[in-house]
PDB file of C-alpha atoms in Angstrom:
ATOM      1  CA  MET A  23     -11.067 -17.581  -0.124  1.00 58.00           C
ATOM      2  CA  GLY A  24      -8.517 -19.210  -2.443  1.00 58.00           C
ATOM      3  CA  MET A  25     -11.193 -19.762  -5.087  1.00 57.00           C
ATOM      4  CA  LEU A  26     -12.207 -16.088  -4.982  1.00 57.00           C
ATOM      5  CA  VAL A  27      -8.579 -14.935  -5.249  1.00 53.00           C
ATOM      6  CA  ARG A  28      -7.896 -17.170  -8.275  1.00 55.00           C
ATOM      7  CA  ARG A  29     -11.187 -16.109  -9.876  1.00 53.00           C
ATOM      8  CA  ASP A  30     -10.416 -12.430  -9.347  1.00 58.00           C
ATOM      9  CA  LEU A  31      -6.971 -12.716 -10.938  1.00 52.00           C
ATOM     10  CA  ALA A  32      -8.293 -14.752 -13.878  1.00 55.00           C
ATOM     11  CA  VAL A  33     -11.133 -12.303 -14.599  1.00 50.00           C
ATOM     12  CA  LYS A  34      -8.848  -9.275 -14.354  1.00 53.00           C
ATOM     13  CA  TYR A  35      -6.437 -10.537 -17.021  1.00 48.00           C
ATOM     14  CA  GLN A  36      -8.601 -12.848 -19.151  1.00 51.00           C
ATOM     15  CA  SER A  37      -8.934 -10.453 -22.127  1.00 48.00           C
ATOM     16  CA  SER A  38      -5.385  -9.117 -21.994  1.00 46.00           C
ATOM     17  CA  MET A  39      -2.603 -10.124 -24.387  1.00 50.00           C
ATOM     18  CA  LEU A  40       0.100  -9.437 -21.809  1.00 51.00           C
ATOM     19  CA  GLY A  41      -1.888 -10.924 -18.933  1.00 53.00           C
ATOM     20  CA  TYR A  42      -0.089 -10.927 -15.603  1.00 56.00           C
ATOM     21  CA  LEU A  43       2.756  -8.864 -17.059  1.00 64.00           C
ATOM     22  CA  TRP A  44       0.533  -5.817 -16.545  1.00 56.00           C
ATOM     23  CA  SER A  45       1.017  -6.252 -12.789  1.00 62.00           C
ATOM     24  CA  LEU A  46       4.703  -5.447 -13.469  1.00 72.00           C
ATOM     25  CA  ILE A  47       4.389  -2.969 -16.346  1.00 70.00           C
ATOM     26  CA  ASP A  48       1.992  -0.599 -14.573  1.00 67.00           C
ATOM     27  CA  PRO A  49       4.125   0.054 -11.456  1.00 72.00           C
ATOM     28  CA  LEU A  50       7.329   0.168 -13.520  1.00 76.00           C
ATOM     29  CA  VAL A  51       5.918   2.870 -15.810  1.00 74.00           C
ATOM     30  CA  GLN A  52       4.765   4.878 -12.794  1.00 69.00           C
ATOM     31  CA  ALA A  53       8.182   4.452 -11.191  1.00 72.00           C
ATOM     32  CA  LEU A  54       9.838   5.696 -14.388  1.00 75.00           C
ATOM     33  CA  ILE A  55       7.626   8.800 -14.428  1.00 70.00           C
ATOM     34  CA  TYR A  56       8.326   9.653 -10.790  1.00 68.00           C
ATOM     35  CA  TRP A  57      12.044   8.982 -11.238  1.00 66.00           C
ATOM     36  CA  PHE A  58      12.147  11.399 -14.170  1.00 60.00           C
ATOM     37  CA  ILE A  59      10.247  14.103 -12.272  1.00 60.00           C
ATOM     38  CA  PHE A  60      11.896  13.807  -8.870  1.00 62.00           C
ATOM     39  CA  GLY A  61      15.178  12.111  -9.718  1.00 57.00           C
ATOM     40  CA  VAL A  62      16.065  14.102 -12.842  1.00 53.00           C
ATOM     41  CA  LEU A  63      14.029  17.314 -13.121  1.00 44.00           C
ATOM     42  CA  TYR A  64      13.675  17.915  -9.383  1.00 47.00           C
ATOM     43  CA  HIS A  65      16.951  16.368  -8.249  1.00 53.00           C
ATOM     44  CA  ARG A  66      18.386  17.587  -4.959  1.00 48.00           C
ATOM     45  CA  SER A  67      21.887  16.625  -3.892  1.00 45.00           C
ATOM     46  CA  GLY A  68      20.841  15.952  -0.289  1.00 49.00           C
ATOM     47  CA  ASP A  69      19.050  12.770  -1.291  1.00 52.00           C
ATOM     48  CA  GLU A  70      22.348  10.901  -1.734  1.00 51.00           C
ATOM     49  CA  ASN A  71      22.995  11.173   2.012  1.00 50.00           C
ATOM     50  CA  MET A  72      19.514   9.885   2.782  1.00 54.00           C
ATOM     51  CA  LEU A  73      19.755   6.898   0.452  1.00 59.00           C
ATOM     52  CA  GLY A  74      23.351   5.926   1.201  1.00 53.00           C
ATOM     53  CA  HIS A  75      24.969   4.254  -1.807  1.00 52.00           C
ATOM     54  CA  ALA A  76      21.618   3.133  -3.237  1.00 61.00           C
ATOM     55  CA  GLY A  77      20.212   4.875  -6.292  1.00 74.00           C
ATOM     56  CA  TYR A  78      16.912   6.742  -6.425  1.00 79.00           C
ATOM     57  CA  PRO A  79      15.458   4.252  -8.982  1.00 84.00           C
ATOM     58  CA  LEU A  80      15.689   1.503  -6.322  1.00 88.00           C
ATOM     59  CA  PHE A  81      14.003   3.775  -3.796  1.00 88.00           C
ATOM     60  CA  ILE A  82      11.147   4.659  -6.128  1.00 87.00           C
ATOM     61  CA  VAL A  83      10.572   1.101  -7.411  1.00 90.00           C
ATOM     62  CA  SER A  84      10.498  -0.440  -3.928  1.00 91.00           C
ATOM     63  CA  GLY A  85       7.957   2.183  -2.885  1.00 91.00           C
ATOM     64  CA  ILE A  86       5.771   2.058  -6.000  1.00 90.00           C
ATOM     65  CA  PHE A  87       5.287  -1.728  -5.980  1.00 91.00           C
ATOM     66  CA  ALA A  88       4.158  -1.575  -2.353  1.00 93.00           C
ATOM     67  CA  TRP A  89       1.945   1.416  -3.107  1.00 93.00           C
ATOM     68  CA  MET A  90       0.273  -0.274  -6.086  1.00 91.00           C
ATOM     69  CA  TRP A  91      -0.848  -3.073  -3.768  1.00 93.00           C
ATOM     70  CA  MET A  92      -2.241  -0.461  -1.379  1.00 94.00           C
ATOM     71  CA  SER A  93      -3.944   1.591  -4.090  1.00 92.00           C
ATOM     72  CA  ALA A  94      -5.478  -1.345  -5.966  1.00 91.00           C
ATOM     73  CA  GLY A  95      -6.506  -3.048  -2.733  1.00 92.00           C
ATOM     74  CA  ILE A  96      -8.404   0.021  -1.537  1.00 93.00           C
ATOM     75  CA  THR A  97     -10.026   0.800  -4.893  1.00 90.00           C
ATOM     76  CA  GLU A  98     -11.121  -2.728  -5.767  1.00 89.00           C
ATOM     77  CA  SER A  99     -12.242  -3.789  -2.290  1.00 88.00           C
ATOM     78  CA  ALA A 100     -14.670  -0.855  -2.252  1.00 87.00           C
ATOM     79  CA  HIS A 101     -16.632  -2.672  -5.012  1.00 86.00           C
ATOM     80  CA  ALA A 102     -16.252  -6.136  -3.503  1.00 83.00           C
ATOM     81  CA  LEU A 103     -19.877  -6.340  -2.313  1.00 83.00           C
ATOM     82  CA  SER A 104     -21.678  -4.208  -4.884  1.00 79.00           C
ATOM     83  CA  SER A 105     -20.168  -6.173  -7.783  1.00 76.00           C
ATOM     84  CA  GLN A 106     -21.018  -9.591  -6.302  1.00 74.00           C
ATOM     85  CA  SER A 107     -24.592  -9.011  -5.144  1.00 72.00           C
ATOM     86  CA  ARG A 108     -26.062 -12.264  -6.524  1.00 74.00           C
ATOM     87  CA  LEU A 109     -23.255 -14.413  -5.151  1.00 74.00           C
ATOM     88  CA  ILE A 110     -23.369 -12.724  -1.750  1.00 73.00           C
ATOM     89  CA  THR A 111     -27.117 -13.184  -1.289  1.00 70.00           C
ATOM     90  CA  THR A 112     -27.082 -16.869  -2.302  1.00 71.00           C
ATOM     91  CA  MET A 113     -23.870 -18.255  -0.781  1.00 70.00           C
ATOM     92  CA  ARG A 114     -23.744 -19.215   2.882  1.00 73.00           C
ATOM     93  CA  VAL A 115     -20.289 -17.899   3.705  1.00 72.00           C
ATOM     94  CA  HIS A 116     -18.810 -15.196   5.867  1.00 79.00           C
ATOM     95  CA  ARG A 117     -19.268 -12.134   3.683  1.00 82.00           C
ATOM     96  CA  GLN A 118     -16.051 -10.581   4.937  1.00 87.00           C
ATOM     97  CA  ILE A 119     -14.177 -12.895   2.565  1.00 88.00           C
ATOM     98  CA  PHE A 120     -15.299 -10.873  -0.477  1.00 88.00           C
ATOM     99  CA  PRO A 121     -13.385  -7.664   0.348  1.00 90.00           C
ATOM    100  CA  ILE A 122     -10.582  -9.648   1.995  1.00 92.00           C
ATOM    101  CA  SER A 123     -10.116 -11.732  -1.170  1.00 89.00           C
ATOM    102  CA  LYS A 124      -9.467  -8.507  -3.113  1.00 89.00           C
ATOM    103  CA  VAL A 125      -6.644  -7.662  -0.720  1.00 92.00           C
ATOM    104  CA  PHE A 126      -5.090 -11.128  -1.114  1.00 90.00           C
ATOM    105  CA  ALA A 127      -5.424 -11.034  -4.907  1.00 88.00           C
ATOM    106  CA  ARG A 128      -3.521  -7.774  -5.085  1.00 88.00           C
ATOM    107  CA  SER A 129      -0.893  -9.128  -2.686  1.00 90.00           C
ATOM    108  CA  VAL A 130      -0.121 -11.826  -5.269  1.00 88.00           C
ATOM    109  CA  GLU A 131       0.706  -9.077  -7.764  1.00 85.00           C
ATOM    110  CA  PHE A 132       3.005  -7.478  -5.192  1.00 90.00           C
ATOM    111  CA  LEU A 133       4.822 -10.789  -4.649  1.00 91.00           C
ATOM    112  CA  VAL A 134       5.291 -11.149  -8.405  1.00 87.00           C
ATOM    113  CA  GLY A 135       6.982  -7.742  -8.395  1.00 89.00           C
ATOM    114  CA  ILE A 136       9.566  -8.578  -5.706  1.00 91.00           C
ATOM    115  CA  PRO A 137      11.995 -10.201  -8.229  1.00 91.00           C
ATOM    116  CA  VAL A 138      11.851  -6.948 -10.222  1.00 89.00           C
ATOM    117  CA  VAL A 139      12.811  -4.962  -7.122  1.00 91.00           C
ATOM    118  CA  LEU A 140      15.599  -7.501  -6.561  1.00 92.00           C
ATOM    119  CA  VAL A 141      16.994  -6.743 -10.021  1.00 90.00           C
ATOM    120  CA  PHE A 142      16.939  -3.010  -9.262  1.00 90.00           C
ATOM    121  CA  ALA A 143      18.693  -3.720  -5.952  1.00 90.00           C
ATOM    122  CA  LEU A 144      21.472  -5.551  -7.810  1.00 90.00           C
ATOM    123  CA  ILE A 145      21.891  -2.721 -10.305  1.00 87.00           C
ATOM    124  CA  PHE A 146      21.545   0.247  -7.943  1.00 86.00           C
ATOM    125  CA  HIS A 147      23.641  -0.942  -4.992  1.00 83.00           C
ATOM    126  CA  GLY A 148      20.946  -2.304  -2.712  1.00 86.00           C
ATOM    127  CA  TYR A 149      21.828  -3.957   0.589  1.00 85.00           C
ATOM    128  CA  PHE A 150      21.384  -7.713   1.052  1.00 86.00           C
ATOM    129  CA  THR A 151      21.431  -8.163   4.811  1.00 87.00           C
ATOM    130  CA  TRP A 152      19.204  -9.331   7.656  1.00 88.00           C
ATOM    131  CA  ARG A 153      17.098  -6.231   6.937  1.00 89.00           C
ATOM    132  CA  LEU A 154      15.317  -8.182   4.184  1.00 91.00           C
ATOM    133  CA  ILE A 155      13.086  -9.542   6.960  1.00 92.00           C
ATOM    134  CA  ALA A 156      11.408  -6.147   6.692  1.00 94.00           C
ATOM    135  CA  ILE A 157       9.580  -7.334   3.559  1.00 94.00           C
ATOM    136  CA  PRO A 158       7.380 -10.015   5.207  1.00 95.00           C
ATOM    137  CA  LEU A 159       6.930  -7.747   8.236  1.00 96.00           C
ATOM    138  CA  ALA A 160       5.808  -4.878   6.008  1.00 96.00           C
ATOM    139  CA  MET A 161       3.474  -7.223   4.117  1.00 96.00           C
ATOM    140  CA  LEU A 162       1.905  -8.402   7.368  1.00 97.00           C
ATOM    141  CA  ILE A 163       1.295  -4.885   8.680  1.00 97.00           C
ATOM    142  CA  GLN A 164       0.116  -3.627   5.281  1.00 97.00           C
ATOM    143  CA  GLY A 165      -2.202  -6.618   4.882  1.00 96.00           C
ATOM    144  CA  VAL A 166      -3.807  -5.973   8.279  1.00 97.00           C
ATOM    145  CA  LEU A 167      -4.258  -2.289   7.412  1.00 97.00           C
ATOM    146  CA  LEU A 168      -5.689  -3.042   3.968  1.00 96.00           C
ATOM    147  CA  ILE A 169      -8.167  -5.596   5.301  1.00 96.00           C
ATOM    148  CA  GLY A 170      -9.380  -3.070   7.858  1.00 96.00           C
ATOM    149  CA  VAL A 171      -9.850  -0.401   5.193  1.00 95.00           C
ATOM    150  CA  ALA A 172     -11.545  -2.903   2.859  1.00 94.00           C
ATOM    151  CA  LEU A 173     -14.024  -3.955   5.557  1.00 95.00           C
ATOM    152  CA  ILE A 174     -14.956  -0.305   6.071  1.00 94.00           C
ATOM    153  CA  LEU A 175     -15.260   0.744   2.429  1.00 93.00           C
ATOM    154  CA  ALA A 176     -17.031  -2.327   0.991  1.00 91.00           C
ATOM    155  CA  PRO A 177     -20.297  -2.006   2.985  1.00 92.00           C
ATOM    156  CA  LEU A 178     -20.279   1.800   2.996  1.00 91.00           C
ATOM    157  CA  ASN A 179     -19.981   1.850  -0.795  1.00 89.00           C
ATOM    158  CA  VAL A 180     -23.217  -0.142  -1.035  1.00 88.00           C
ATOM    159  CA  LEU A 181     -25.062   2.159   1.354  1.00 88.00           C
ATOM    160  CA  PHE A 182     -23.596   5.486   0.204  1.00 84.00           C
ATOM    161  CA  ARG A 183     -22.661   5.861  -3.468  1.00 77.00           C
ATOM    162  CA  ASP A 184     -20.515   8.924  -2.765  1.00 80.00           C
ATOM    163  CA  VAL A 185     -17.986   6.593  -1.152  1.00 84.00           C
ATOM    164  CA  GLU A 186     -16.677   5.599  -4.602  1.00 80.00           C
ATOM    165  CA  ARG A 187     -15.629   9.167  -5.428  1.00 80.00           C
ATOM    166  CA  MET A 188     -14.361   9.707  -1.913  1.00 85.00           C
ATOM    167  CA  THR A 189     -12.205   6.576  -2.235  1.00 87.00           C
ATOM    168  CA  ARG A 190     -10.425   7.932  -5.310  1.00 83.00           C
ATOM    169  CA  LEU A 191      -9.710  11.161  -3.431  1.00 84.00           C
ATOM    170  CA  ILE A 192      -8.447   9.289  -0.359  1.00 86.00           C
ATOM    171  CA  VAL A 193      -6.072   7.204  -2.487  1.00 88.00           C
ATOM    172  CA  ARG A 194      -4.545  10.361  -3.986  1.00 84.00           C
ATOM    173  CA  ILE A 195      -4.101  11.930  -0.561  1.00 85.00           C
ATOM    174  CA  LEU A 196      -2.579   8.783   0.942  1.00 88.00           C
ATOM    175  CA  MET A 197      -0.005   8.563  -1.852  1.00 87.00           C
ATOM    176  CA  TYR A 198       1.527  11.899  -0.882  1.00 85.00           C
ATOM    177  CA  SER A 199       0.963  11.609   2.864  1.00 88.00           C
ATOM    178  CA  ALA A 200       3.460   8.749   3.139  1.00 90.00           C
ATOM    179  CA  PRO A 201       7.111   8.416   1.996  1.00 90.00           C
ATOM    180  CA  VAL A 202       6.342   6.493  -1.191  1.00 90.00           C
ATOM    181  CA  ILE A 203       8.241   8.694  -3.666  1.00 84.00           C
ATOM    182  CA  TYR A 204      10.140  10.958  -1.267  1.00 84.00           C
ATOM    183  CA  PRO A 205      12.413  10.078   1.694  1.00 85.00           C
ATOM    184  CA  LEU A 206      11.011  10.399   5.207  1.00 87.00           C
ATOM    185  CA  ALA A 207      14.024  12.555   6.088  1.00 83.00           C
ATOM    186  CA  ARG A 208      12.609  15.231   3.772  1.00 80.00           C
ATOM    187  CA  VAL A 209       9.679  15.572   6.163  1.00 82.00           C
ATOM    188  CA  LEU A 210      11.573  15.238   9.437  1.00 81.00           C
ATOM    189  CA  GLY A 211      14.414  17.552   8.401  1.00 72.00           C
ATOM    190  CA  ALA A 212      17.821  17.896  10.018  1.00 62.00           C
ATOM    191  CA  PRO A 213      18.245  18.952  13.680  1.00 64.00           C
ATOM    192  CA  GLY A 214      18.818  22.681  13.893  1.00 62.00           C
ATOM    193  CA  ASP A 215      17.392  23.348  10.452  1.00 65.00           C
ATOM    194  CA  PRO A 216      15.279  26.548  10.722  1.00 60.00           C
ATOM    195  CA  SER A 217      12.892  25.241   8.055  1.00 63.00           C
ATOM    196  CA  ARG A 218      12.300  22.016   9.976  1.00 73.00           C
ATOM    197  CA  LEU A 219       8.636  21.192  10.559  1.00 76.00           C
ATOM    198  CA  PRO A 220       7.374  21.457  14.168  1.00 82.00           C
ATOM    199  CA  GLY A 221       7.565  18.382  16.390  1.00 81.00           C
ATOM    200  CA  TRP A 222       3.797  17.987  16.747  1.00 84.00           C
ATOM    201  CA  PHE A 223       3.399  17.840  12.950  1.00 86.00           C
ATOM    202  CA  GLN A 224       6.154  15.234  12.653  1.00 88.00           C
ATOM    203  CA  PHE A 225       4.449  13.111  15.313  1.00 90.00           C
ATOM    204  CA  LEU A 226       1.054  13.309  13.588  1.00 92.00           C
ATOM    205  CA  TYR A 227       2.676  12.491  10.250  1.00 92.00           C
ATOM    206  CA  GLN A 228       4.329   9.377  11.676  1.00 93.00           C
ATOM    207  CA  CYS A 229       1.022   8.239  13.200  1.00 94.00           C
ATOM    208  CA  ASN A 230      -0.027   7.382   9.642  1.00 95.00           C
ATOM    209  CA  PRO A 231       0.474   3.571   9.503  1.00 96.00           C
ATOM    210  CA  LEU A 232       1.652   3.856   5.898  1.00 96.00           C
ATOM    211  CA  VAL A 233       4.748   5.780   6.991  1.00 96.00           C
ATOM    212  CA  GLY A 234       6.198   2.833   8.897  1.00 96.00           C
ATOM    213  CA  ILE A 235       5.099   0.392   6.195  1.00 96.00           C
ATOM    214  CA  MET A 236       6.825   2.329   3.415  1.00 95.00           C
ATOM    215  CA  GLU A 237       9.960   2.787   5.493  1.00 95.00           C
ATOM    216  CA  LEU A 238      10.084  -0.995   5.961  1.00 95.00           C
ATOM    217  CA  GLN A 239       9.651  -1.509   2.219  1.00 94.00           C
ATOM    218  CA  HIS A 240      12.493   0.916   1.490  1.00 93.00           C
ATOM    219  CA  GLY A 241      14.642  -0.135   4.431  1.00 92.00           C
ATOM    220  CA  ALA A 242      14.701  -3.768   3.327  1.00 92.00           C
ATOM    221  CA  TRP A 243      16.937  -2.709   0.428  1.00 91.00           C
ATOM    222  CA  ILE A 244      18.358   0.644   1.545  1.00 88.00           C
ATOM    223  CA  ALA A 245      20.071   0.449   4.954  1.00 76.00           C
ATOM    224  CA  PRO A 246      19.908   4.169   5.924  1.00 78.00           C
ATOM    225  CA  MET A 247      16.118   4.076   5.527  1.00 82.00           C
ATOM    226  CA  PHE A 248      15.450   1.215   7.957  1.00 88.00           C
ATOM    227  CA  PRO A 249      12.827   2.510  10.415  1.00 91.00           C
ATOM    228  CA  SER A 250      13.150   2.688  14.175  1.00 92.00           C
ATOM    229  CA  ALA A 251      11.369   0.152  16.380  1.00 94.00           C
ATOM    230  CA  GLN A 252       9.112   2.963  17.624  1.00 95.00           C
ATOM    231  CA  LEU A 253       7.946   3.793  14.096  1.00 95.00           C
ATOM    232  CA  VAL A 254       7.266   0.121  13.311  1.00 96.00           C
ATOM    233  CA  ILE A 255       5.277  -0.286  16.548  1.00 96.00           C
ATOM    234  CA  MET A 256       3.268   2.856  15.771  1.00 96.00           C
ATOM    235  CA  SER A 257       2.508   1.533  12.287  1.00 97.00           C
ATOM    236  CA  ALA A 258       1.524  -1.921  13.534  1.00 97.00           C
ATOM    237  CA  THR A 259      -0.677  -0.452  16.281  1.00 97.00           C
ATOM    238  CA  GLY A 260      -2.403   1.917  13.870  1.00 97.00           C
ATOM    239  CA  SER A 261      -3.021  -0.890  11.377  1.00 97.00           C
ATOM    240  CA  LEU A 262      -4.476  -3.113  14.104  1.00 98.00           C
ATOM    241  CA  ILE A 263      -6.816  -0.316  15.216  1.00 97.00           C
ATOM    242  CA  VAL A 264      -8.040   0.137  11.624  1.00 97.00           C
ATOM    243  CA  PHE A 265      -8.524  -3.644  11.327  1.00 97.00           C
ATOM    244  CA  ILE A 266     -10.625  -3.816  14.517  1.00 97.00           C
ATOM    245  CA  LEU A 267     -12.634  -0.772  13.439  1.00 97.00           C
ATOM    246  CA  GLY A 268     -13.196  -2.325  10.010  1.00 96.00           C
ATOM    247  CA  TRP A 269     -14.434  -5.599  11.470  1.00 95.00           C
ATOM    248  CA  TRP A 270     -16.842  -3.702  13.735  1.00 96.00           C
ATOM    249  CA  VAL A 271     -18.151  -1.502  10.896  1.00 95.00           C
ATOM    250  CA  PHE A 272     -18.696  -4.487   8.607  1.00 93.00           C
ATOM    251  CA  ASN A 273     -20.637  -6.443  11.238  1.00 92.00           C
ATOM    252  CA  ARG A 274     -22.775  -3.422  12.063  1.00 92.00           C
ATOM    253  CA  ALA A 275     -23.563  -2.654   8.413  1.00 90.00           C
ATOM    254  CA  GLU A 276     -23.973  -6.213   7.108  1.00 86.00           C
ATOM    255  CA  SER A 277     -27.745  -6.507   7.578  1.00 85.00           C
ATOM    256  CA  ALA A 278     -28.365  -3.114   5.955  1.00 87.00           C
ATOM    257  CA  VAL A 279     -26.105  -4.087   3.044  1.00 83.00           C
ATOM    258  CA  LEU A 280     -28.036  -7.311   2.427  1.00 82.00           C
ATOM    259  CA  LYS A 281     -31.293  -5.366   2.262  1.00 80.00           C
ATOM    260  CA  GLU A 282     -29.758  -2.893  -0.185  1.00 77.00           C
ATOM    261  CA  LEU A 283     -28.360  -5.638  -2.427  1.00 68.00           C
TER     262      LEU A 283
END
């Protein structure tokens, strides 16, 4: 596993002048774009109450770095088997390690980005309290979810080529179906607000494991955003279900994948 992770990182950046710096530049540029759109052009005064004393740049950066791990993990793990056909058919190893190694490789890039988020927290009035334990907890839940998704997509992408296009669409949908660049309070609304979304929709929205994960990522630095225990449990349970489903799908499809490769 460690060998595959190191190999994946080395191959990804071997022809690049900036090398591993791209793992920081890419999410920072995206964060800058979203900050300009939502924090400047589409600024709404209510966000200050949702974020406490923290600035929107801290909110967006803490969300984007976590999202980039999610996005890259999903996209690259889908090709984990199809791009390693010769290695997979000759090596006597558990073939689950190929998509899982993609998830771990992208987690390294996320870890490299944490000091950048720390700098933003210092500049934009982040909170440095016991809530920082939310970061490893969020990583654990997100890792379990990503591995489950990777184990589903990797074999299906070998058997059905449409999965590649579907994956790109899913990634776009997931980005906006979780509070990555907007506060969760924007979805839940204030009690008594006539424009508030119905309770059943709010419940379904929060069943998305990414909602709890992103709230943990934000809440580590921004105290008003720290999620409830119920939301964290829902996120962890959903991620575990996806992981179990992924393991089952991979085992069921493995023999068919080997024939296809």
